[in-house]
PDB file of N, CA, C and O in Angstrom, chain B, residues numbered from 101:
ATOM      1  N   UNK B 101      -5.493 147.485 145.340  1.00  0.00           N
ATOM      2  CA  UNK B 101      -4.066 147.193 145.174  1.00  0.00           C
ATOM      3  C   UNK B 101      -3.570 147.997 144.007  1.00  0.00           C
ATOM      4  O   UNK B 101      -4.261 147.991 142.988  1.00  0.00           O
ATOM      5  N   UNK B 102      -2.357 148.749 144.035  1.00  0.00           N
ATOM      6  CA  UNK B 102      -1.654 149.306 142.810  1.00  0.00           C
ATOM      7  C   UNK B 102      -0.516 148.453 142.323  1.00  0.00           C
ATOM      8  O   UNK B 102       0.253 147.986 143.163  1.00  0.00           O
ATOM      9  N   UNK B 103      -0.344 148.217 141.110  1.00  0.00           N
ATOM     10  CA  UNK B 103       0.746 147.751 140.534  1.00  0.00           C
ATOM     11  C   UNK B 103       1.418 148.599 139.497  1.00  0.00           C
ATOM     12  O   UNK B 103       0.820 149.424 138.805  1.00  0.00           O
ATOM     13  N   UNK B 104       2.747 148.332 139.433  1.00  0.00           N
ATOM     14  CA  UNK B 104       3.512 149.127 138.412  1.00  0.00           C
ATOM     15  C   UNK B 104       3.110 148.818 136.968  1.00  0.00           C
ATOM     16  O   UNK B 104       3.159 147.636 136.626  1.00  0.00           O
ATOM     17  N   UNK B 105       2.752 149.656 136.159  1.00  0.00           N
ATOM     18  CA  UNK B 105       2.513 149.282 134.813  1.00  0.00           C
ATOM     19  C   UNK B 105       3.591 149.836 133.695  1.00  0.00           C
ATOM     20  O   UNK B 105       3.735 149.334 132.581  1.00  0.00           O
ATOM     21  N   UNK B 106       4.258 150.869 134.162  1.00  0.00           N
ATOM     22  CA  UNK B 106       5.342 151.494 133.160  1.00  0.00           C
ATOM     23  C   UNK B 106       6.346 152.180 134.108  1.00  0.00           C
ATOM     24  O   UNK B 106       5.975 152.469 135.246  1.00  0.00           O
ATOM     25  N   UNK B 107       7.525 152.439 133.719  1.00  0.00           N
ATOM     26  CA  UNK B 107       8.472 153.042 134.215  1.00  0.00           C
ATOM     27  C   UNK B 107       8.780 154.074 133.202  1.00  0.00           C
ATOM     28  O   UNK B 107       8.718 153.778 132.009  1.00  0.00           O
ATOM     29  N   UNK B 108       9.135 155.369 133.621  1.00  0.00           N
ATOM     30  CA  UNK B 108       9.473 156.452 132.700  1.00  0.00           C
ATOM     31  C   UNK B 108      10.590 157.183 133.343  1.00  0.00           C
ATOM     32  O   UNK B 108      10.822 157.099 134.549  1.00  0.00           O
ATOM     33  N   UNK B 109      11.331 157.957 132.449  1.00  0.00           N
ATOM     34  CA  UNK B 109      12.343 158.980 132.766  1.00  0.00           C
ATOM     35  C   UNK B 109      11.755 160.339 132.749  1.00  0.00           C
ATOM     36  O   UNK B 109      11.367 160.875 131.711  1.00  0.00           O
ATOM     37  N   UNK B 110      11.696 160.883 133.916  1.00  0.00           N
ATOM     38  CA  UNK B 110      11.220 162.200 134.027  1.00  0.00           C
ATOM     39  C   UNK B 110       9.821 162.458 134.532  1.00  0.00           C
ATOM     40  O   UNK B 110       8.905 161.742 134.128  1.00  0.00           O
ATOM     41  N   UNK B 111       9.596 163.440 135.396  1.00  0.00           N
ATOM     42  CA  UNK B 111       8.231 163.669 135.998  1.00  0.00           C
ATOM     43  C   UNK B 111       7.304 164.223 134.872  1.00  0.00           C
ATOM     44  O   UNK B 111       6.127 163.865 134.913  1.00  0.00           O
ATOM     45  N   UNK B 112       7.655 164.952 133.998  1.00  0.00           N
ATOM     46  CA  UNK B 112       6.858 165.354 132.739  1.00  0.00           C
ATOM     47  C   UNK B 112       6.324 164.070 132.177  1.00  0.00           C
ATOM     48  O   UNK B 112       5.142 163.744 132.288  1.00  0.00           O
ATOM     49  N   UNK B 113       7.195 163.388 131.600  1.00  0.00           N
ATOM     50  CA  UNK B 113       6.631 162.159 130.898  1.00  0.00           C
ATOM     51  C   UNK B 113       5.697 161.132 131.917  1.00  0.00           C
ATOM     52  O   UNK B 113       4.810 160.415 131.454  1.00  0.00           O
ATOM     53  N   UNK B 114       5.988 161.172 133.149  1.00  0.00           N
ATOM     54  CA  UNK B 114       5.080 160.321 134.041  1.00  0.00           C
ATOM     55  C   UNK B 114       3.651 160.999 134.280  1.00  0.00           C
ATOM     56  O   UNK B 114       2.615 160.343 134.381  1.00  0.00           O
ATOM     57  N   UNK B 115       3.721 162.363 134.357  1.00  0.00           N
ATOM     58  CA  UNK B 115       2.475 163.154 134.403  1.00  0.00           C
ATOM     59  C   UNK B 115       1.782 162.929 133.107  1.00  0.00           C
ATOM     60  O   UNK B 115       0.587 162.634 133.106  1.00  0.00           O
ATOM     61  N   UNK B 116       2.539 163.065 131.873  1.00  0.00           N
ATOM     62  CA  UNK B 116       1.749 162.851 130.643  1.00  0.00           C
ATOM     63  C   UNK B 116       0.992 161.633 130.584  1.00  0.00           C
ATOM     64  O   UNK B 116      -0.162 161.663 130.155  1.00  0.00           O
ATOM     65  N   UNK B 117       1.573 160.468 131.006  1.00  0.00           N
ATOM     66  CA  UNK B 117       0.908 159.166 130.956  1.00  0.00           C
ATOM     67  C   UNK B 117      -0.427 159.160 131.985  1.00  0.00           C
ATOM     68  O   UNK B 117      -1.496 158.604 131.732  1.00  0.00           O
ATOM     69  N   UNK B 118      -0.107 159.905 133.190  1.00  0.00           N
ATOM     70  CA  UNK B 118      -1.091 159.886 134.114  1.00  0.00           C
ATOM     71  C   UNK B 118      -2.401 160.442 133.573  1.00  0.00           C
ATOM     72  O   UNK B 118      -3.533 160.004 133.778  1.00  0.00           O
ATOM     73  N   UNK B 119      -2.005 161.568 132.792  1.00  0.00           N
ATOM     74  CA  UNK B 119      -3.146 162.464 132.152  1.00  0.00           C
ATOM     75  C   UNK B 119      -3.910 161.546 131.181  1.00  0.00           C
ATOM     76  O   UNK B 119      -5.134 161.425 131.147  1.00  0.00           O
ATOM     77  N   UNK B 120      -3.063 160.949 130.436  1.00  0.00           N
ATOM     78  CA  UNK B 120      -3.693 160.101 129.404  1.00  0.00           C
ATOM     79  C   UNK B 120      -4.625 159.029 129.911  1.00  0.00           C
ATOM     80  O   UNK B 120      -5.790 158.905 129.534  1.00  0.00           O
ATOM     81  N   UNK B 121      -4.017 158.262 130.801  1.00  0.00           N
ATOM     82  CA  UNK B 121      -4.966 157.189 131.575  1.00  0.00           C
ATOM     83  C   UNK B 121      -6.105 157.768 132.172  1.00  0.00           C
ATOM     84  O   UNK B 121      -7.204 157.341 131.816  1.00  0.00           O
ATOM     85  N   UNK B 122      -6.041 158.668 133.021  1.00  0.00           N
ATOM     86  CA  UNK B 122      -7.235 159.391 133.706  1.00  0.00           C
ATOM     87  C   UNK B 122      -8.131 160.003 132.727  1.00  0.00           C
ATOM     88  O   UNK B 122      -9.326 160.099 133.005  1.00  0.00           O
ATOM     89  N   UNK B 123      -7.683 160.424 131.618  1.00  0.00           N
ATOM     90  CA  UNK B 123      -8.727 160.892 130.684  1.00  0.00           C
ATOM     91  C   UNK B 123      -9.524 159.871 130.277  1.00  0.00           C
ATOM     92  O   UNK B 123     -10.693 160.157 130.019  1.00  0.00           O
ATOM     93  N   UNK B 124      -9.135 158.652 130.149  1.00  0.00           N
ATOM     94  CA  UNK B 124      -9.913 157.536 129.806  1.00  0.00           C
ATOM     95  C   UNK B 124     -10.759 156.978 130.845  1.00  0.00           C
ATOM     96  O   UNK B 124     -11.541 156.072 130.554  1.00  0.00           O
ATOM     97  N   UNK B 125     -10.680 157.430 132.033  1.00  0.00           N
ATOM     98  CA  UNK B 125     -11.384 156.978 133.167  1.00  0.00           C
ATOM     99  C   UNK B 125     -10.543 155.771 134.040  1.00  0.00           C
ATOM    100  O   UNK B 125     -11.151 154.959 134.738  1.00  0.00           O
ATOM    101  N   UNK B 126      -9.359 155.774 133.926  1.00  0.00           N
ATOM    102  CA  UNK B 126      -8.340 154.676 134.612  1.00  0.00           C
ATOM    103  C   UNK B 126      -7.646 155.519 135.766  1.00  0.00           C
ATOM    104  O   UNK B 126      -6.951 156.513 135.557  1.00  0.00           O
ATOM    105  N   UNK B 127      -7.869 155.102 136.735  1.00  0.00           N
ATOM    106  CA  UNK B 127      -7.195 155.879 138.090  1.00  0.00           C
ATOM    107  C   UNK B 127      -5.738 155.412 137.974  1.00  0.00           C
ATOM    108  O   UNK B 127      -5.440 154.250 137.700  1.00  0.00           O
ATOM    109  N   UNK B 128      -4.693 156.563 138.240  1.00  0.00           N
ATOM    110  CA  UNK B 128      -3.539 156.210 138.128  1.00  0.00           C
ATOM    111  C   UNK B 128      -2.589 157.147 139.323  1.00  0.00           C
ATOM    112  O   UNK B 128      -2.845 158.274 139.746  1.00  0.00           O
ATOM    113  N   UNK B 129      -1.575 156.361 139.635  1.00  0.00           N
ATOM    114  CA  UNK B 129      -0.660 157.066 140.382  1.00  0.00           C
ATOM    115  C   UNK B 129       0.883 157.157 139.876  1.00  0.00           C
ATOM    116  O   UNK B 129       1.317 156.256 139.158  1.00  0.00           O
ATOM    117  N   UNK B 130       1.480 157.947 140.151  1.00  0.00           N
ATOM    118  CA  UNK B 130       2.920 158.082 139.840  1.00  0.00           C
ATOM    119  C   UNK B 130       3.693 158.282 141.113  1.00  0.00           C
ATOM    120  O   UNK B 130       3.409 159.124 141.965  1.00  0.00           O
ATOM    121  N   UNK B 131       4.898 157.261 141.181  1.00  0.00           N
ATOM    122  CA  UNK B 131       5.720 157.424 142.198  1.00  0.00           C
ATOM    123  C   UNK B 131       7.245 157.293 141.829  1.00  0.00           C
ATOM    124  O   UNK B 131       7.542 156.633 140.833  1.00  0.00           O
ATOM    125  N   UNK B 132       8.137 157.839 142.520  1.00  0.00           N
ATOM    126  CA  UNK B 132       9.477 157.912 141.890  1.00  0.00           C
ATOM    127  C   UNK B 132       9.942 156.680 142.164  1.00  0.00           C
ATOM    128  O   UNK B 132       9.238 156.014 142.923  1.00  0.00           O
ATOM    129  N   UNK B 133      11.052 156.130 141.708  1.00  0.00           N
ATOM    130  CA  UNK B 133      11.649 154.930 141.738  1.00  0.00           C
ATOM    131  C   UNK B 133      12.115 154.801 143.135  1.00  0.00           C
ATOM    132  O   UNK B 133      11.839 153.760 143.730  1.00  0.00           O
ATOM    133  N   UNK B 134      12.831 155.793 143.773  1.00  0.00           N
ATOM    134  CA  UNK B 134      13.307 155.777 144.984  1.00  0.00           C
ATOM    135  C   UNK B 134      12.804 157.161 145.631  1.00  0.00           C
ATOM    136  O   UNK B 134      12.785 158.198 144.969  1.00  0.00           O
ATOM    137  N   UNK B 135      12.377 157.094 147.042  1.00  0.00           N
ATOM    138  CA  UNK B 135      11.630 158.176 147.606  1.00  0.00           C
ATOM    139  C   UNK B 135      12.543 159.270 147.656  1.00  0.00           C
ATOM    140  O   UNK B 135      12.060 160.402 147.671  1.00  0.00           O
ATOM    141  N   UNK B 136      13.973 159.102 147.689  1.00  0.00           N
ATOM    142  CA  UNK B 136      14.925 160.384 147.865  1.00  0.00           C
ATOM    143  C   UNK B 136      14.762 161.232 146.642  1.00  0.00           C
ATOM    144  O   UNK B 136      15.074 162.423 146.617  1.00  0.00           O
ATOM    145  N   UNK B 137      14.193 160.481 145.489  1.00  0.00           N
ATOM    146  CA  UNK B 137      14.230 161.306 144.252  1.00  0.00           C
ATOM    147  C   UNK B 137      13.037 161.941 143.789  1.00  0.00           C
ATOM    148  O   UNK B 137      12.865 162.298 142.623  1.00  0.00           O
ATOM    149  N   UNK B 138      12.045 162.104 144.910  1.00  0.00           N
ATOM    150  CA  UNK B 138      10.990 162.657 144.804  1.00  0.00           C
ATOM    151  C   UNK B 138      10.884 164.030 144.039  1.00  0.00           C
ATOM    152  O   UNK B 138      10.079 164.237 143.132  1.00  0.00           O
ATOM    153  N   UNK B 139      11.819 164.961 144.528  1.00  0.00           N
ATOM    154  CA  UNK B 139      12.072 166.278 144.043  1.00  0.00           C
ATOM    155  C   UNK B 139      12.608 166.382 142.904  1.00  0.00           C
ATOM    156  O   UNK B 139      12.540 167.441 142.279  1.00  0.00           O
ATOM    157  N   UNK B 140      13.244 165.293 142.424  1.00  0.00           N
ATOM    158  CA  UNK B 140      14.208 165.419 141.099  1.00  0.00           C
ATOM    159  C   UNK B 140      13.226 165.025 139.835  1.00  0.00           C
ATOM    160  O   UNK B 140      12.912 163.859 139.599  1.00  0.00           O
ATOM    161  N   UNK B 141      12.823 166.052 139.123  1.00  0.00           N
ATOM    162  CA  UNK B 141      12.209 165.800 138.011  1.00  0.00           C
ATOM    163  C   UNK B 141      12.544 165.048 136.777  1.00  0.00           C
ATOM    164  O   UNK B 141      11.798 164.780 135.835  1.00  0.00           O
ATOM    165  N   UNK B 142      13.904 164.730 136.959  1.00  0.00           N
ATOM    166  CA  UNK B 142      14.592 163.995 136.004  1.00  0.00           C
ATOM    167  C   UNK B 142      14.820 162.521 136.488  1.00  0.00           C
ATOM    168  O   UNK B 142      15.573 161.771 135.866  1.00  0.00           O
ATOM    169  N   UNK B 143      14.243 162.183 137.458  1.00  0.00           N
ATOM    170  CA  UNK B 143      14.321 160.823 137.986  1.00  0.00           C
ATOM    171  C   UNK B 143      13.689 159.808 137.271  1.00  0.00           C
ATOM    172  O   UNK B 143      12.918 160.173 136.384  1.00  0.00           O
ATOM    173  N   UNK B 144      13.840 158.653 137.454  1.00  0.00           N
ATOM    174  CA  UNK B 144      12.749 157.554 137.161  1.00  0.00           C
ATOM    175  C   UNK B 144      11.499 157.450 137.595  1.00  0.00           C
ATOM    176  O   UNK B 144      11.508 157.365 138.823  1.00  0.00           O
ATOM    177  N   UNK B 145      10.425 157.417 137.148  1.00  0.00           N
ATOM    178  CA  UNK B 145       9.117 157.312 137.973  1.00  0.00           C
ATOM    179  C   UNK B 145       8.271 156.013 137.447  1.00  0.00           C
ATOM    180  O   UNK B 145       8.335 155.507 136.327  1.00  0.00           O
ATOM    181  N   UNK B 146       7.590 155.672 138.379  1.00  0.00           N
ATOM    182  CA  UNK B 146       6.791 154.377 138.343  1.00  0.00           C
ATOM    183  C   UNK B 146       5.368 154.867 137.903  1.00  0.00           C
ATOM    184  O   UNK B 146       4.852 155.724 138.620  1.00  0.00           O
ATOM    185  N   UNK B 147       4.678 154.425 136.812  1.00  0.00           N
ATOM    186  CA  UNK B 147       3.239 154.738 136.549  1.00  0.00           C
ATOM    187  C   UNK B 147       2.445 153.494 137.092  1.00  0.00           C
ATOM    188  O   UNK B 147       2.586 152.377 136.593  1.00  0.00           O
ATOM    189  N   UNK B 148       1.638 153.743 138.098  1.00  0.00           N
ATOM    190  CA  UNK B 148       1.042 152.525 138.692  1.00  0.00           C
ATOM    191  C   UNK B 148      -0.516 152.775 138.482  1.00  0.00           C
ATOM    192  O   UNK B 148      -1.034 153.890 138.544  1.00  0.00           O
ATOM    193  N   UNK B 149      -1.211 151.553 138.219  1.00  0.00           N
ATOM    194  CA  UNK B 149      -2.526 151.360 137.894  1.00  0.00           C
ATOM    195  C   UNK B 149      -3.164 150.440 138.787  1.00  0.00           C
ATOM    196  O   UNK B 149      -2.448 149.570 139.283  1.00  0.00           O
ATOM    197  N   UNK B 150      -4.566 150.477 139.129  1.00  0.00           N
ATOM    198  CA  UNK B 150      -5.016 149.308 140.013  1.00  0.00           C
ATOM    199  C   UNK B 150      -4.889 147.907 139.346  1.00  0.00           C
ATOM    200  O   UNK B 150      -4.982 147.747 138.129  1.00  0.00           O
ATOM    201  N   UNK B 151      -4.661 146.870 140.271  1.00  0.00           N
ATOM    202  CA  UNK B 151      -4.352 145.463 139.819  1.00  0.00           C
ATOM    203  C   UNK B 151      -5.813 145.116 139.030  1.00  0.00           C
ATOM    204  O   UNK B 151      -6.868 145.715 139.236  1.00  0.00           O
ATOM    205  N   UNK B 152      -5.636 144.127 138.183  1.00  0.00           N
ATOM    206  CA  UNK B 152      -6.526 143.685 137.179  1.00  0.00           C
ATOM    207  C   UNK B 152      -7.166 144.748 136.237  1.00  0.00           C
ATOM    208  O   UNK B 152      -8.246 144.558 135.678  1.00  0.00           O
ATOM    209  N   UNK B 153      -6.456 145.829 136.109  1.00  0.00           N
ATOM    210  CA  UNK B 153      -6.877 146.899 135.156  1.00  0.00           C
ATOM    211  C   UNK B 153      -5.982 147.038 134.052  1.00  0.00           C
ATOM    212  O   UNK B 153      -6.209 147.900 133.202  1.00  0.00           O
ATOM    213  N   UNK B 154      -4.885 146.207 133.961  1.00  0.00           N
ATOM    214  CA  UNK B 154      -3.875 146.316 133.266  1.00  0.00           C
ATOM    215  C   UNK B 154      -4.199 146.286 131.610  1.00  0.00           C
ATOM    216  O   UNK B 154      -3.600 146.972 130.782  1.00  0.00           O
ATOM    217  N   UNK B 155      -5.171 145.434 131.352  1.00  0.00           N
ATOM    218  CA  UNK B 155      -5.781 145.427 129.967  1.00  0.00           C
ATOM    219  C   UNK B 155      -6.298 146.583 129.515  1.00  0.00           C
ATOM    220  O   UNK B 155      -6.229 146.938 128.338  1.00  0.00           O
ATOM    221  N   UNK B 156      -6.952 147.357 130.615  1.00  0.00           N
ATOM    222  CA  UNK B 156      -7.508 148.627 130.187  1.00  0.00           C
ATOM    223  C   UNK B 156      -6.358 149.613 129.677  1.00  0.00           C
ATOM    224  O   UNK B 156      -6.489 150.280 128.651  1.00  0.00           O
ATOM    225  N   UNK B 157      -5.277 149.644 130.444  1.00  0.00           N
ATOM    226  CA  UNK B 157      -4.185 150.549 130.016  1.00  0.00           C
ATOM    227  C   UNK B 157      -3.519 150.053 128.682  1.00  0.00           C
ATOM    228  O   UNK B 157      -3.132 150.920 127.899  1.00  0.00           O
ATOM    229  N   UNK B 158      -3.370 148.859 128.394  1.00  0.00           N
ATOM    230  CA  UNK B 158      -3.027 148.174 127.155  1.00  0.00           C
ATOM    231  C   UNK B 158      -3.906 148.675 126.146  1.00  0.00           C
ATOM    232  O   UNK B 158      -3.437 149.382 125.255  1.00  0.00           O
ATOM    233  N   UNK B 159      -5.096 148.403 126.175  1.00  0.00           N
ATOM    234  CA  UNK B 159      -6.152 149.068 125.203  1.00  0.00           C
ATOM    235  C   UNK B 159      -6.042 150.607 124.785  1.00  0.00           C
ATOM    236  O   UNK B 159      -6.002 151.019 123.625  1.00  0.00           O
ATOM    237  N   UNK B 160      -6.001 151.393 125.971  1.00  0.00           N
ATOM    238  CA  UNK B 160      -5.653 152.847 125.852  1.00  0.00           C
ATOM    239  C   UNK B 160      -4.200 153.181 124.932  1.00  0.00           C
ATOM    240  O   UNK B 160      -4.096 153.994 124.013  1.00  0.00           O
ATOM    241  N   UNK B 161      -3.243 152.372 125.439  1.00  0.00           N
ATOM    242  CA  UNK B 161      -2.013 152.614 124.615  1.00  0.00           C
ATOM    243  C   UNK B 161      -2.318 152.233 123.096  1.00  0.00           C
ATOM    244  O   UNK B 161      -1.831 152.945 122.218  1.00  0.00           O
ATOM    245  N   UNK B 162      -3.085 151.167 122.768  1.00  0.00           N
ATOM    246  CA  UNK B 162      -3.411 150.870 121.524  1.00  0.00           C
ATOM    247  C   UNK B 162      -3.902 151.681 120.696  1.00  0.00           C
ATOM    248  O   UNK B 162      -3.760 151.578 119.477  1.00  0.00           O
ATOM    249  N   UNK B 163      -4.703 152.814 121.428  1.00  0.00           N
ATOM    250  CA  UNK B 163      -5.499 153.828 120.749  1.00  0.00           C
ATOM    251  C   UNK B 163      -4.709 154.931 120.171  1.00  0.00           C
ATOM    252  O   UNK B 163      -5.073 155.672 119.258  1.00  0.00           O
ATOM    253  N   UNK B 164      -3.401 154.960 120.910  1.00  0.00           N
ATOM    254  CA  UNK B 164      -2.671 156.058 120.679  1.00  0.00           C
ATOM    255  C   UNK B 164      -1.858 155.984 119.674  1.00  0.00           C
ATOM    256  O   UNK B 164      -1.145 156.945 119.384  1.00  0.00           O
TER     257      UNK B 164
END
């Protein structure tokens, strides 16, 4: 099950977080806040990680 961990403005920012987390071995998905906005790179995106792995994402952010 995936849970929302972070919301960011813009596709580039969402991809940056995805790359950071996956580089540390944490599977990550990015999804637009609303489906109609998928093609809009300036929309708000949700960065999702597996449930019960939030502590891993928090530790990755502490290292940055």
